[in-house]
mmCIF file of N, CA, C and O in Angstrom:
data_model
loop_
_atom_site.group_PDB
_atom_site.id
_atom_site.type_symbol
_atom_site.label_atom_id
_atom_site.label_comp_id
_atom_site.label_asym_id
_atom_site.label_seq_id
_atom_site.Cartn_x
_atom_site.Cartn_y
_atom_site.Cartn_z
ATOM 1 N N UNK A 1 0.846 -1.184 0.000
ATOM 2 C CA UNK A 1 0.000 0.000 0.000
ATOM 3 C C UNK A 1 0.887 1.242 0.000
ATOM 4 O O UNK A 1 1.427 1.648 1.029
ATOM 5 N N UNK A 2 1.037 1.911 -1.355
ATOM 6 C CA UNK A 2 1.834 3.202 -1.216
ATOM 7 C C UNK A 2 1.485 3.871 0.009
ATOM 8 O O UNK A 2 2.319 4.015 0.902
ATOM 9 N N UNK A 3 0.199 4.324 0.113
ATOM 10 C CA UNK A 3 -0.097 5.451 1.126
ATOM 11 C C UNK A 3 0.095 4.566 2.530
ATOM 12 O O UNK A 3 0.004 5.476 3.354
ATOM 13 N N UNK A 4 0.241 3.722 3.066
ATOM 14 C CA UNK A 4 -0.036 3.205 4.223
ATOM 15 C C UNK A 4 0.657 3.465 5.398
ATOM 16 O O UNK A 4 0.448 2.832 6.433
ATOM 17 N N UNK A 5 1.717 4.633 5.265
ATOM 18 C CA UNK A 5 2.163 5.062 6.218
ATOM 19 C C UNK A 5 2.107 6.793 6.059
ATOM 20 O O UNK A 5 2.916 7.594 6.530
ATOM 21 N N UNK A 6 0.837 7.097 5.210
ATOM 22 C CA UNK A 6 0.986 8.779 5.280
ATOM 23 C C UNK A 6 0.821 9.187 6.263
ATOM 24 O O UNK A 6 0.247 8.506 7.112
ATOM 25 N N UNK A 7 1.277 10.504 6.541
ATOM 26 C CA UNK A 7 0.962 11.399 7.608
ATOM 27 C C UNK A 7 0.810 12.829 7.175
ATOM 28 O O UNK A 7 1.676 13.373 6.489
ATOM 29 N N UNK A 8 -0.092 13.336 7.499
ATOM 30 C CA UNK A 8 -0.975 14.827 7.163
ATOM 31 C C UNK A 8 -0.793 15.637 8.353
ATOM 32 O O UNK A 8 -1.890 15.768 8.897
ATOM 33 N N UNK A 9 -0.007 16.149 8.896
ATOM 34 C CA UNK A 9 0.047 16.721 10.276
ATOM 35 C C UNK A 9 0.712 18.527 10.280
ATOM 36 O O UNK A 9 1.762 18.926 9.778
ATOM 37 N N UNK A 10 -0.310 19.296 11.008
ATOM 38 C CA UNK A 10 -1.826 18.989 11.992
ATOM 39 C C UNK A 10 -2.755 18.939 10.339
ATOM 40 O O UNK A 10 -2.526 18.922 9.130
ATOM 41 N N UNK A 11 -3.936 18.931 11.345
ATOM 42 C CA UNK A 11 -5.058 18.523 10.422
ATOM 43 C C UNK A 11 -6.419 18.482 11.362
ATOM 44 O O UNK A 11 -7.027 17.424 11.525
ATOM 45 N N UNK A 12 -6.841 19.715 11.961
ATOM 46 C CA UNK A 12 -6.892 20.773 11.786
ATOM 47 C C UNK A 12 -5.416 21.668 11.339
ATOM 48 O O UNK A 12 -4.554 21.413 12.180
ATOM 49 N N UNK A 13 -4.788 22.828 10.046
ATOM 50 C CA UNK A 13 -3.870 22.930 10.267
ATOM 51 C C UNK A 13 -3.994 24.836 10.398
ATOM 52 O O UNK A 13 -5.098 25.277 10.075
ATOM 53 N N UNK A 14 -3.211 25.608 10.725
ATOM 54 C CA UNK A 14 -2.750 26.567 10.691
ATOM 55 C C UNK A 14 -2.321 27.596 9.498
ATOM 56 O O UNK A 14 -2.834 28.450 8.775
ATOM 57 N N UNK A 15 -0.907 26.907 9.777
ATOM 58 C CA UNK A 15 -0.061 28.133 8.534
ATOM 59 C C UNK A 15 0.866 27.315 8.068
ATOM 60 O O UNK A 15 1.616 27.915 7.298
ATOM 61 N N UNK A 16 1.155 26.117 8.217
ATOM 62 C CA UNK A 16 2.103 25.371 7.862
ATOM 63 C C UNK A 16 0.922 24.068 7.852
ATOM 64 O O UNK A 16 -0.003 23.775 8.609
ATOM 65 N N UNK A 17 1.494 23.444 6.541
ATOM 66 C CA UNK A 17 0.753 21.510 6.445
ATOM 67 C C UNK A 17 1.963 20.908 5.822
ATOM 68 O O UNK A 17 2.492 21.169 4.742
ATOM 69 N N UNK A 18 2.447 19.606 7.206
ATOM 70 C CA UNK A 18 3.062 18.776 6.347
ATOM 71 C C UNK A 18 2.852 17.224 6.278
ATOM 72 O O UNK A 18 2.152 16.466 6.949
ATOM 73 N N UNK A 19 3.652 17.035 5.298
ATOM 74 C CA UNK A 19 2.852 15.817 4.673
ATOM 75 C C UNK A 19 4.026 14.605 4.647
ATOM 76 O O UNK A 19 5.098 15.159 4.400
ATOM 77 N N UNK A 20 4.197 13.273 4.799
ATOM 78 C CA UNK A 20 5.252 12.685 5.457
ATOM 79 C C UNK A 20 4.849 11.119 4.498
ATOM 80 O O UNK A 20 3.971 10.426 5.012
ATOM 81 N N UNK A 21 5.281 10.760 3.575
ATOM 82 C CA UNK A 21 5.004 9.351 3.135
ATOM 83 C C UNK A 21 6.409 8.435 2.935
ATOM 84 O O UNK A 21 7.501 9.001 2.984
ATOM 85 N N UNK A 22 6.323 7.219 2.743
ATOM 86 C CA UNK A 22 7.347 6.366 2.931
ATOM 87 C C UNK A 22 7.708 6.650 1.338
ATOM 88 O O UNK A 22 8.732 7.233 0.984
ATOM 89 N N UNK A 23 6.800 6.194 0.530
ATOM 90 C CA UNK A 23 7.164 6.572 -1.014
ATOM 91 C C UNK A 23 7.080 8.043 -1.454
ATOM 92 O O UNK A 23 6.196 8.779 -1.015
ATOM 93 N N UNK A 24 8.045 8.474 -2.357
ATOM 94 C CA UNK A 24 8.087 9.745 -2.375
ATOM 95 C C UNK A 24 7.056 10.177 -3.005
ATOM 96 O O UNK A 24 6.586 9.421 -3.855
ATOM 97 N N UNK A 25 6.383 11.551 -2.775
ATOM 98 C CA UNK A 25 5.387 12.454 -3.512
ATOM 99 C C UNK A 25 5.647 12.942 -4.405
ATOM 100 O O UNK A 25 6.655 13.647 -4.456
ATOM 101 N N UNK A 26 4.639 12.712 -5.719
ATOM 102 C CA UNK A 26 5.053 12.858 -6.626
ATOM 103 C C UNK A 26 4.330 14.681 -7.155
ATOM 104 O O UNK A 26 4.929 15.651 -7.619
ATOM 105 N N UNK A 27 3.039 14.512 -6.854
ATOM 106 C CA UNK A 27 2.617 15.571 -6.852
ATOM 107 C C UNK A 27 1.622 15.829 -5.763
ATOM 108 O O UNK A 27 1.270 14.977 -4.947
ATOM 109 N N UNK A 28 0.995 17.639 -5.833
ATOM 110 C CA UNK A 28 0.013 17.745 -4.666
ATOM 111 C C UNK A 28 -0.767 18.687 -4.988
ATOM 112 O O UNK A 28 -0.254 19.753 -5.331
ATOM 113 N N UNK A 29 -2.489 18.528 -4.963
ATOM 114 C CA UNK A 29 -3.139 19.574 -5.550
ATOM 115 C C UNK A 29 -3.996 19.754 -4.320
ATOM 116 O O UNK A 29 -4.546 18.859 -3.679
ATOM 117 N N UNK A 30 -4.022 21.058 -4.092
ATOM 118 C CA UNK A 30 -4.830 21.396 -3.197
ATOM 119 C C UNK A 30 -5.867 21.965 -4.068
ATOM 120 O O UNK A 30 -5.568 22.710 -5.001
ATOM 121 N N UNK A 31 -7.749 21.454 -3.639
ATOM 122 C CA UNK A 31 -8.367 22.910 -4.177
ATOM 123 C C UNK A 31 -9.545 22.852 -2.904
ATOM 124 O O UNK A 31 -9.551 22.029 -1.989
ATOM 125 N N UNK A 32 -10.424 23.846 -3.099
ATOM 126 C CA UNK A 32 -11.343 24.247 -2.541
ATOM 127 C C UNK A 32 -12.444 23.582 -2.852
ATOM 128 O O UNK A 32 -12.526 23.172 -4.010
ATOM 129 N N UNK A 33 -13.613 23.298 -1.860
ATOM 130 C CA UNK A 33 -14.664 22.512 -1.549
ATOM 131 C C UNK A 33 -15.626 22.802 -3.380
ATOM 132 O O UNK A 33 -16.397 22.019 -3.935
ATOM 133 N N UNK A 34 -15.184 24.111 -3.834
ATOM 134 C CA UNK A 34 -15.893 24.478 -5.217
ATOM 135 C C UNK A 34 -15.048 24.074 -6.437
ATOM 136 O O UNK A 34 -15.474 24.334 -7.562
ATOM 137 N N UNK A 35 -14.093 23.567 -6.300
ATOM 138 C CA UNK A 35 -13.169 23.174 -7.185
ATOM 139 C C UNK A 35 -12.269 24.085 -7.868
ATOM 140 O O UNK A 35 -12.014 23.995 -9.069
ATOM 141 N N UNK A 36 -11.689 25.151 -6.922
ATOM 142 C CA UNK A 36 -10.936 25.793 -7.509
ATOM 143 C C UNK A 36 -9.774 25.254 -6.746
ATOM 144 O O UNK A 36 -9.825 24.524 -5.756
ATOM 145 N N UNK A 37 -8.777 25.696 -7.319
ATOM 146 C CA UNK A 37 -7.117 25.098 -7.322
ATOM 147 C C UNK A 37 -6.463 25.784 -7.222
ATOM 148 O O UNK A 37 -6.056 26.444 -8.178
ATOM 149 N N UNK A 38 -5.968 25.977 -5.731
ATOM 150 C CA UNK A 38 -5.413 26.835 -5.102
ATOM 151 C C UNK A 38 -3.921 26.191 -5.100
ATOM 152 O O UNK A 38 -3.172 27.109 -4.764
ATOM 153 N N UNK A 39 -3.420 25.410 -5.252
ATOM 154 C CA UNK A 39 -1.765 24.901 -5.133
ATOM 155 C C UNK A 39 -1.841 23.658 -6.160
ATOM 156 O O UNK A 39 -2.789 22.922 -6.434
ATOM 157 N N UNK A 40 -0.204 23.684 -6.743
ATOM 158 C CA UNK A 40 0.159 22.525 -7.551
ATOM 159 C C UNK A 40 1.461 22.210 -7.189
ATOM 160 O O UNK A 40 2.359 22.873 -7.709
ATOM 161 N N UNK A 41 1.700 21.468 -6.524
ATOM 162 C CA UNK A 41 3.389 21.203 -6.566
ATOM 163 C C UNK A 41 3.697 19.710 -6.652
ATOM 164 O O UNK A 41 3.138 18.679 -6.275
ATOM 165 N N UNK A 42 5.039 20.084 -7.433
ATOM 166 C CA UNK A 42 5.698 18.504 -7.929
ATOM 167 C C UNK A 42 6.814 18.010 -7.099
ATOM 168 O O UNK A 42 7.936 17.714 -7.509
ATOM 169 N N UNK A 43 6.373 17.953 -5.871
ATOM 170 C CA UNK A 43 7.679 17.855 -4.826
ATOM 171 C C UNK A 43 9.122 16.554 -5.343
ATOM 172 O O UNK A 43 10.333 16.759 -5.258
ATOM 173 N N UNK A 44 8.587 15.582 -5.731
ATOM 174 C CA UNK A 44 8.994 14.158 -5.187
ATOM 175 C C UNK A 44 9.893 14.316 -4.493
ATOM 176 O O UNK A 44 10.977 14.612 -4.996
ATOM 177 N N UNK A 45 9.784 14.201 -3.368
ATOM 178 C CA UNK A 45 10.305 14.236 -1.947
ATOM 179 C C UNK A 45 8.848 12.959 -0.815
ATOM 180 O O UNK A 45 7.697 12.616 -1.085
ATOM 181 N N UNK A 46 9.696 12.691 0.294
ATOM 182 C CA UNK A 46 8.610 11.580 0.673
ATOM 183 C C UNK A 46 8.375 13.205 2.069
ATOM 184 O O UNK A 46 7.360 13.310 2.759
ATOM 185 N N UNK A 47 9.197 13.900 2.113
ATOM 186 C CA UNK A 47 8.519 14.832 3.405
ATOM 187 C C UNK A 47 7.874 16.461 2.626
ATOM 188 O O UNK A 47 8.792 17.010 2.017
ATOM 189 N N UNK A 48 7.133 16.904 2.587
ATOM 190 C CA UNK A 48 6.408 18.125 2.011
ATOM 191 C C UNK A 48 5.918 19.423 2.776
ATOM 192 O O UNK A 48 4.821 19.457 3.334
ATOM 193 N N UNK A 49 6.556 20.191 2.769
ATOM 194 C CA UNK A 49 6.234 21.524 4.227
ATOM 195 C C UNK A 49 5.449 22.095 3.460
ATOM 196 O O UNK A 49 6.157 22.417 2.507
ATOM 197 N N UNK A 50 4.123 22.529 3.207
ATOM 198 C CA UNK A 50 2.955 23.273 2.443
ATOM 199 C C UNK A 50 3.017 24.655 3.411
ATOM 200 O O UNK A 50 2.867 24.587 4.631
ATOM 201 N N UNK A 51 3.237 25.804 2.754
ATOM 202 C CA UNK A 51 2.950 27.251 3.314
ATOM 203 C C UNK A 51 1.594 27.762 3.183
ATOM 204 O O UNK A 51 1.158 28.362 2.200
ATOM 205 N N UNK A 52 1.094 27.539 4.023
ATOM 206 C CA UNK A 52 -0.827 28.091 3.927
ATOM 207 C C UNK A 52 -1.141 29.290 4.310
ATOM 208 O O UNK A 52 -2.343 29.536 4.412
ATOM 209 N N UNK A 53 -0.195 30.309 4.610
ATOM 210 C CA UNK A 53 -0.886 31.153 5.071
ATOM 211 C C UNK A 53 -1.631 32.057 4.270
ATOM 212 O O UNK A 53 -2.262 32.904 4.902
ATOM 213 N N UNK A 54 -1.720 32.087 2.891
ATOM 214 C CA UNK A 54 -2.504 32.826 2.060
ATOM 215 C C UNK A 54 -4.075 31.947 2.177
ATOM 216 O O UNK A 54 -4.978 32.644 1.715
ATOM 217 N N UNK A 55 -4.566 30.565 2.699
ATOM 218 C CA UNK A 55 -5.864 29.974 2.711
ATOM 219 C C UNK A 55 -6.250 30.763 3.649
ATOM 220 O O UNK A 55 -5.699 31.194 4.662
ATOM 221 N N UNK A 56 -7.545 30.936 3.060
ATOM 222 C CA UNK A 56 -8.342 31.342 4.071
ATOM 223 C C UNK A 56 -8.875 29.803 5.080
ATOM 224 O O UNK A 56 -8.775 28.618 4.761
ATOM 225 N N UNK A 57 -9.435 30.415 6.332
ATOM 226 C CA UNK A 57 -10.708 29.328 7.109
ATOM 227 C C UNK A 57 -11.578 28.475 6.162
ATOM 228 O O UNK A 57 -12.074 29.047 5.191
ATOM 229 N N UNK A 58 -11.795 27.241 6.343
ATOM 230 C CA UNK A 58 -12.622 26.363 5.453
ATOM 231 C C UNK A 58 -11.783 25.054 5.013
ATOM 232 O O UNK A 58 -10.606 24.742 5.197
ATOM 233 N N UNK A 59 -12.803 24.446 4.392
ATOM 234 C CA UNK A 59 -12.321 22.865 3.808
ATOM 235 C C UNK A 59 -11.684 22.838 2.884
ATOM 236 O O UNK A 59 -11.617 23.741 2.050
ATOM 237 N N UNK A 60 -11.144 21.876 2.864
ATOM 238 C CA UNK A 60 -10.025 21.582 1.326
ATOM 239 C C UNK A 60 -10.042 20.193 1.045
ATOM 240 O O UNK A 60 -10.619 19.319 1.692
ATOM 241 N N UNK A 61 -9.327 20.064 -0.023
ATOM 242 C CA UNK A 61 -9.171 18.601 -0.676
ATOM 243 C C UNK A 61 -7.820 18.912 -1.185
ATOM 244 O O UNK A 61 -7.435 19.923 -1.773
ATOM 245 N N UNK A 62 -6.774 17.182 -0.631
ATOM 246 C CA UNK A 62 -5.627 17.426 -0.916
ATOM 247 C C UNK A 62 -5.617 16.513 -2.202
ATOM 248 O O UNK A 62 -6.276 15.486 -2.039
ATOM 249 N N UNK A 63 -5.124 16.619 -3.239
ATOM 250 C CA UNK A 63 -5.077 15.187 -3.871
ATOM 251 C C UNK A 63 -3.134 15.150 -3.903
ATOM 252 O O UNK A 63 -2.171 15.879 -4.141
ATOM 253 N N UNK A 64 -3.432 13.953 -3.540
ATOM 254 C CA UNK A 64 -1.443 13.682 -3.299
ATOM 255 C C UNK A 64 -1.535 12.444 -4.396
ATOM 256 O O UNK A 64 -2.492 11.691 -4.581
ATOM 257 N N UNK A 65 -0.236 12.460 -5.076
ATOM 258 C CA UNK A 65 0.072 11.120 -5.745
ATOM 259 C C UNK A 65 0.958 10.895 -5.569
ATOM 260 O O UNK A 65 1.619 11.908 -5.342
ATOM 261 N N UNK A 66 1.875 9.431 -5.485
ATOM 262 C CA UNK A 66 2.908 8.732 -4.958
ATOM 263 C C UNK A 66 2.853 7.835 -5.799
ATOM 264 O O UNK A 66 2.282 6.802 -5.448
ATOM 265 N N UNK A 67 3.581 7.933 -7.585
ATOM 266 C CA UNK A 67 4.025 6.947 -8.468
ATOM 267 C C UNK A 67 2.820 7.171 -9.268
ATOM 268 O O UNK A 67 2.379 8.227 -9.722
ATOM 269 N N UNK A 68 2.198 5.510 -9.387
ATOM 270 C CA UNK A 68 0.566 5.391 -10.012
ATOM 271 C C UNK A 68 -0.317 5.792 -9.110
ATOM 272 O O UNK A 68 -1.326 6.383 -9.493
ATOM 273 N N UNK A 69 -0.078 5.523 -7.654
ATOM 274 C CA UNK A 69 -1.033 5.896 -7.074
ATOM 275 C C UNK A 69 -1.645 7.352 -6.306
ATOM 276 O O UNK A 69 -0.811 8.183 -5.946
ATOM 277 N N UNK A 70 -3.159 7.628 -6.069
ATOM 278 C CA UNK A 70 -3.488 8.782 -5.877
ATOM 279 C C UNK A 70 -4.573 8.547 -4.492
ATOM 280 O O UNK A 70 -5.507 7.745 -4.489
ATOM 281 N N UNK A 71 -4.139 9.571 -3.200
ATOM 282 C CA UNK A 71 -5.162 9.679 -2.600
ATOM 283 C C UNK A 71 -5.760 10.947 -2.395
ATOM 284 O O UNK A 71 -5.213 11.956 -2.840
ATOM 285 N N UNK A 72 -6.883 11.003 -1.734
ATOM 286 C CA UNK A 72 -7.881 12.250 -1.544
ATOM 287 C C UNK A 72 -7.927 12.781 -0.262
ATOM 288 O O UNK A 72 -8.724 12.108 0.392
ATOM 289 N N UNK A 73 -7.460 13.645 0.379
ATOM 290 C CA UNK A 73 -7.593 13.426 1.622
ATOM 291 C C UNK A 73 -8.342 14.994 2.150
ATOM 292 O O UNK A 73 -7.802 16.012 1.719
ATOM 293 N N UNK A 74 -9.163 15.098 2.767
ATOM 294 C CA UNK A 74 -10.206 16.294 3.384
ATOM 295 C C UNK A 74 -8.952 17.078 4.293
ATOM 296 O O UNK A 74 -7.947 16.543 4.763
ATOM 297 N N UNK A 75 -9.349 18.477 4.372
ATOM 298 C CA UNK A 75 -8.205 19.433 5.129
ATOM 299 C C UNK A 75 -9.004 20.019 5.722
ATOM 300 O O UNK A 75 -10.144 20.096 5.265
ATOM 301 N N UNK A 76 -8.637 20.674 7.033
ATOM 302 C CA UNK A 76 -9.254 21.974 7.805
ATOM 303 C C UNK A 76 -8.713 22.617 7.699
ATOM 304 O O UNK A 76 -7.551 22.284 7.931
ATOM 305 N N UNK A 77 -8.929 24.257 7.234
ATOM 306 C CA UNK A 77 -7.568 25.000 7.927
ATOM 307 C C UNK A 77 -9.017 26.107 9.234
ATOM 308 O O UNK A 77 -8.604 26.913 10.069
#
């Protein structure tokens, strides 16, 4: 299981989100609950420091991919 050791931490997050997988990240899309797309980055790196302080309060959707595989994961900030 690529993802089986992710970590999303915090989450509720602040001003900083980072993101921690055993396989490296390949990419990361953040958008908003309306589908706009607020971040794109092509880290591949397995650790990811996300700078949030331009999000406003509200939900998000991370989509992370690691190789072929892709997960979805819900955000607070």
């Amino acid at each position: 299981n690529t993802f089986g050791s992710l970590i999303i931490y915090p989450n509720p997050f602040d001003n900083d989100l980072l993101i921690i997988n055993i396989d490296p990240i390949t990419t990361v899309t953040i958008y908003t609950v309306t589908g706009q797309k607020l971040l794109h980055i092509t880290p591949n790196e397995t650790r990811v420091n996300i700078d949030t302080d331009s999000f406003l309060s509200g939900v998000y959707f991370a989509h992370i991919q690691a190789g072929a595989d892709k997960k979805v994961v819900k955000l607070i900030k």
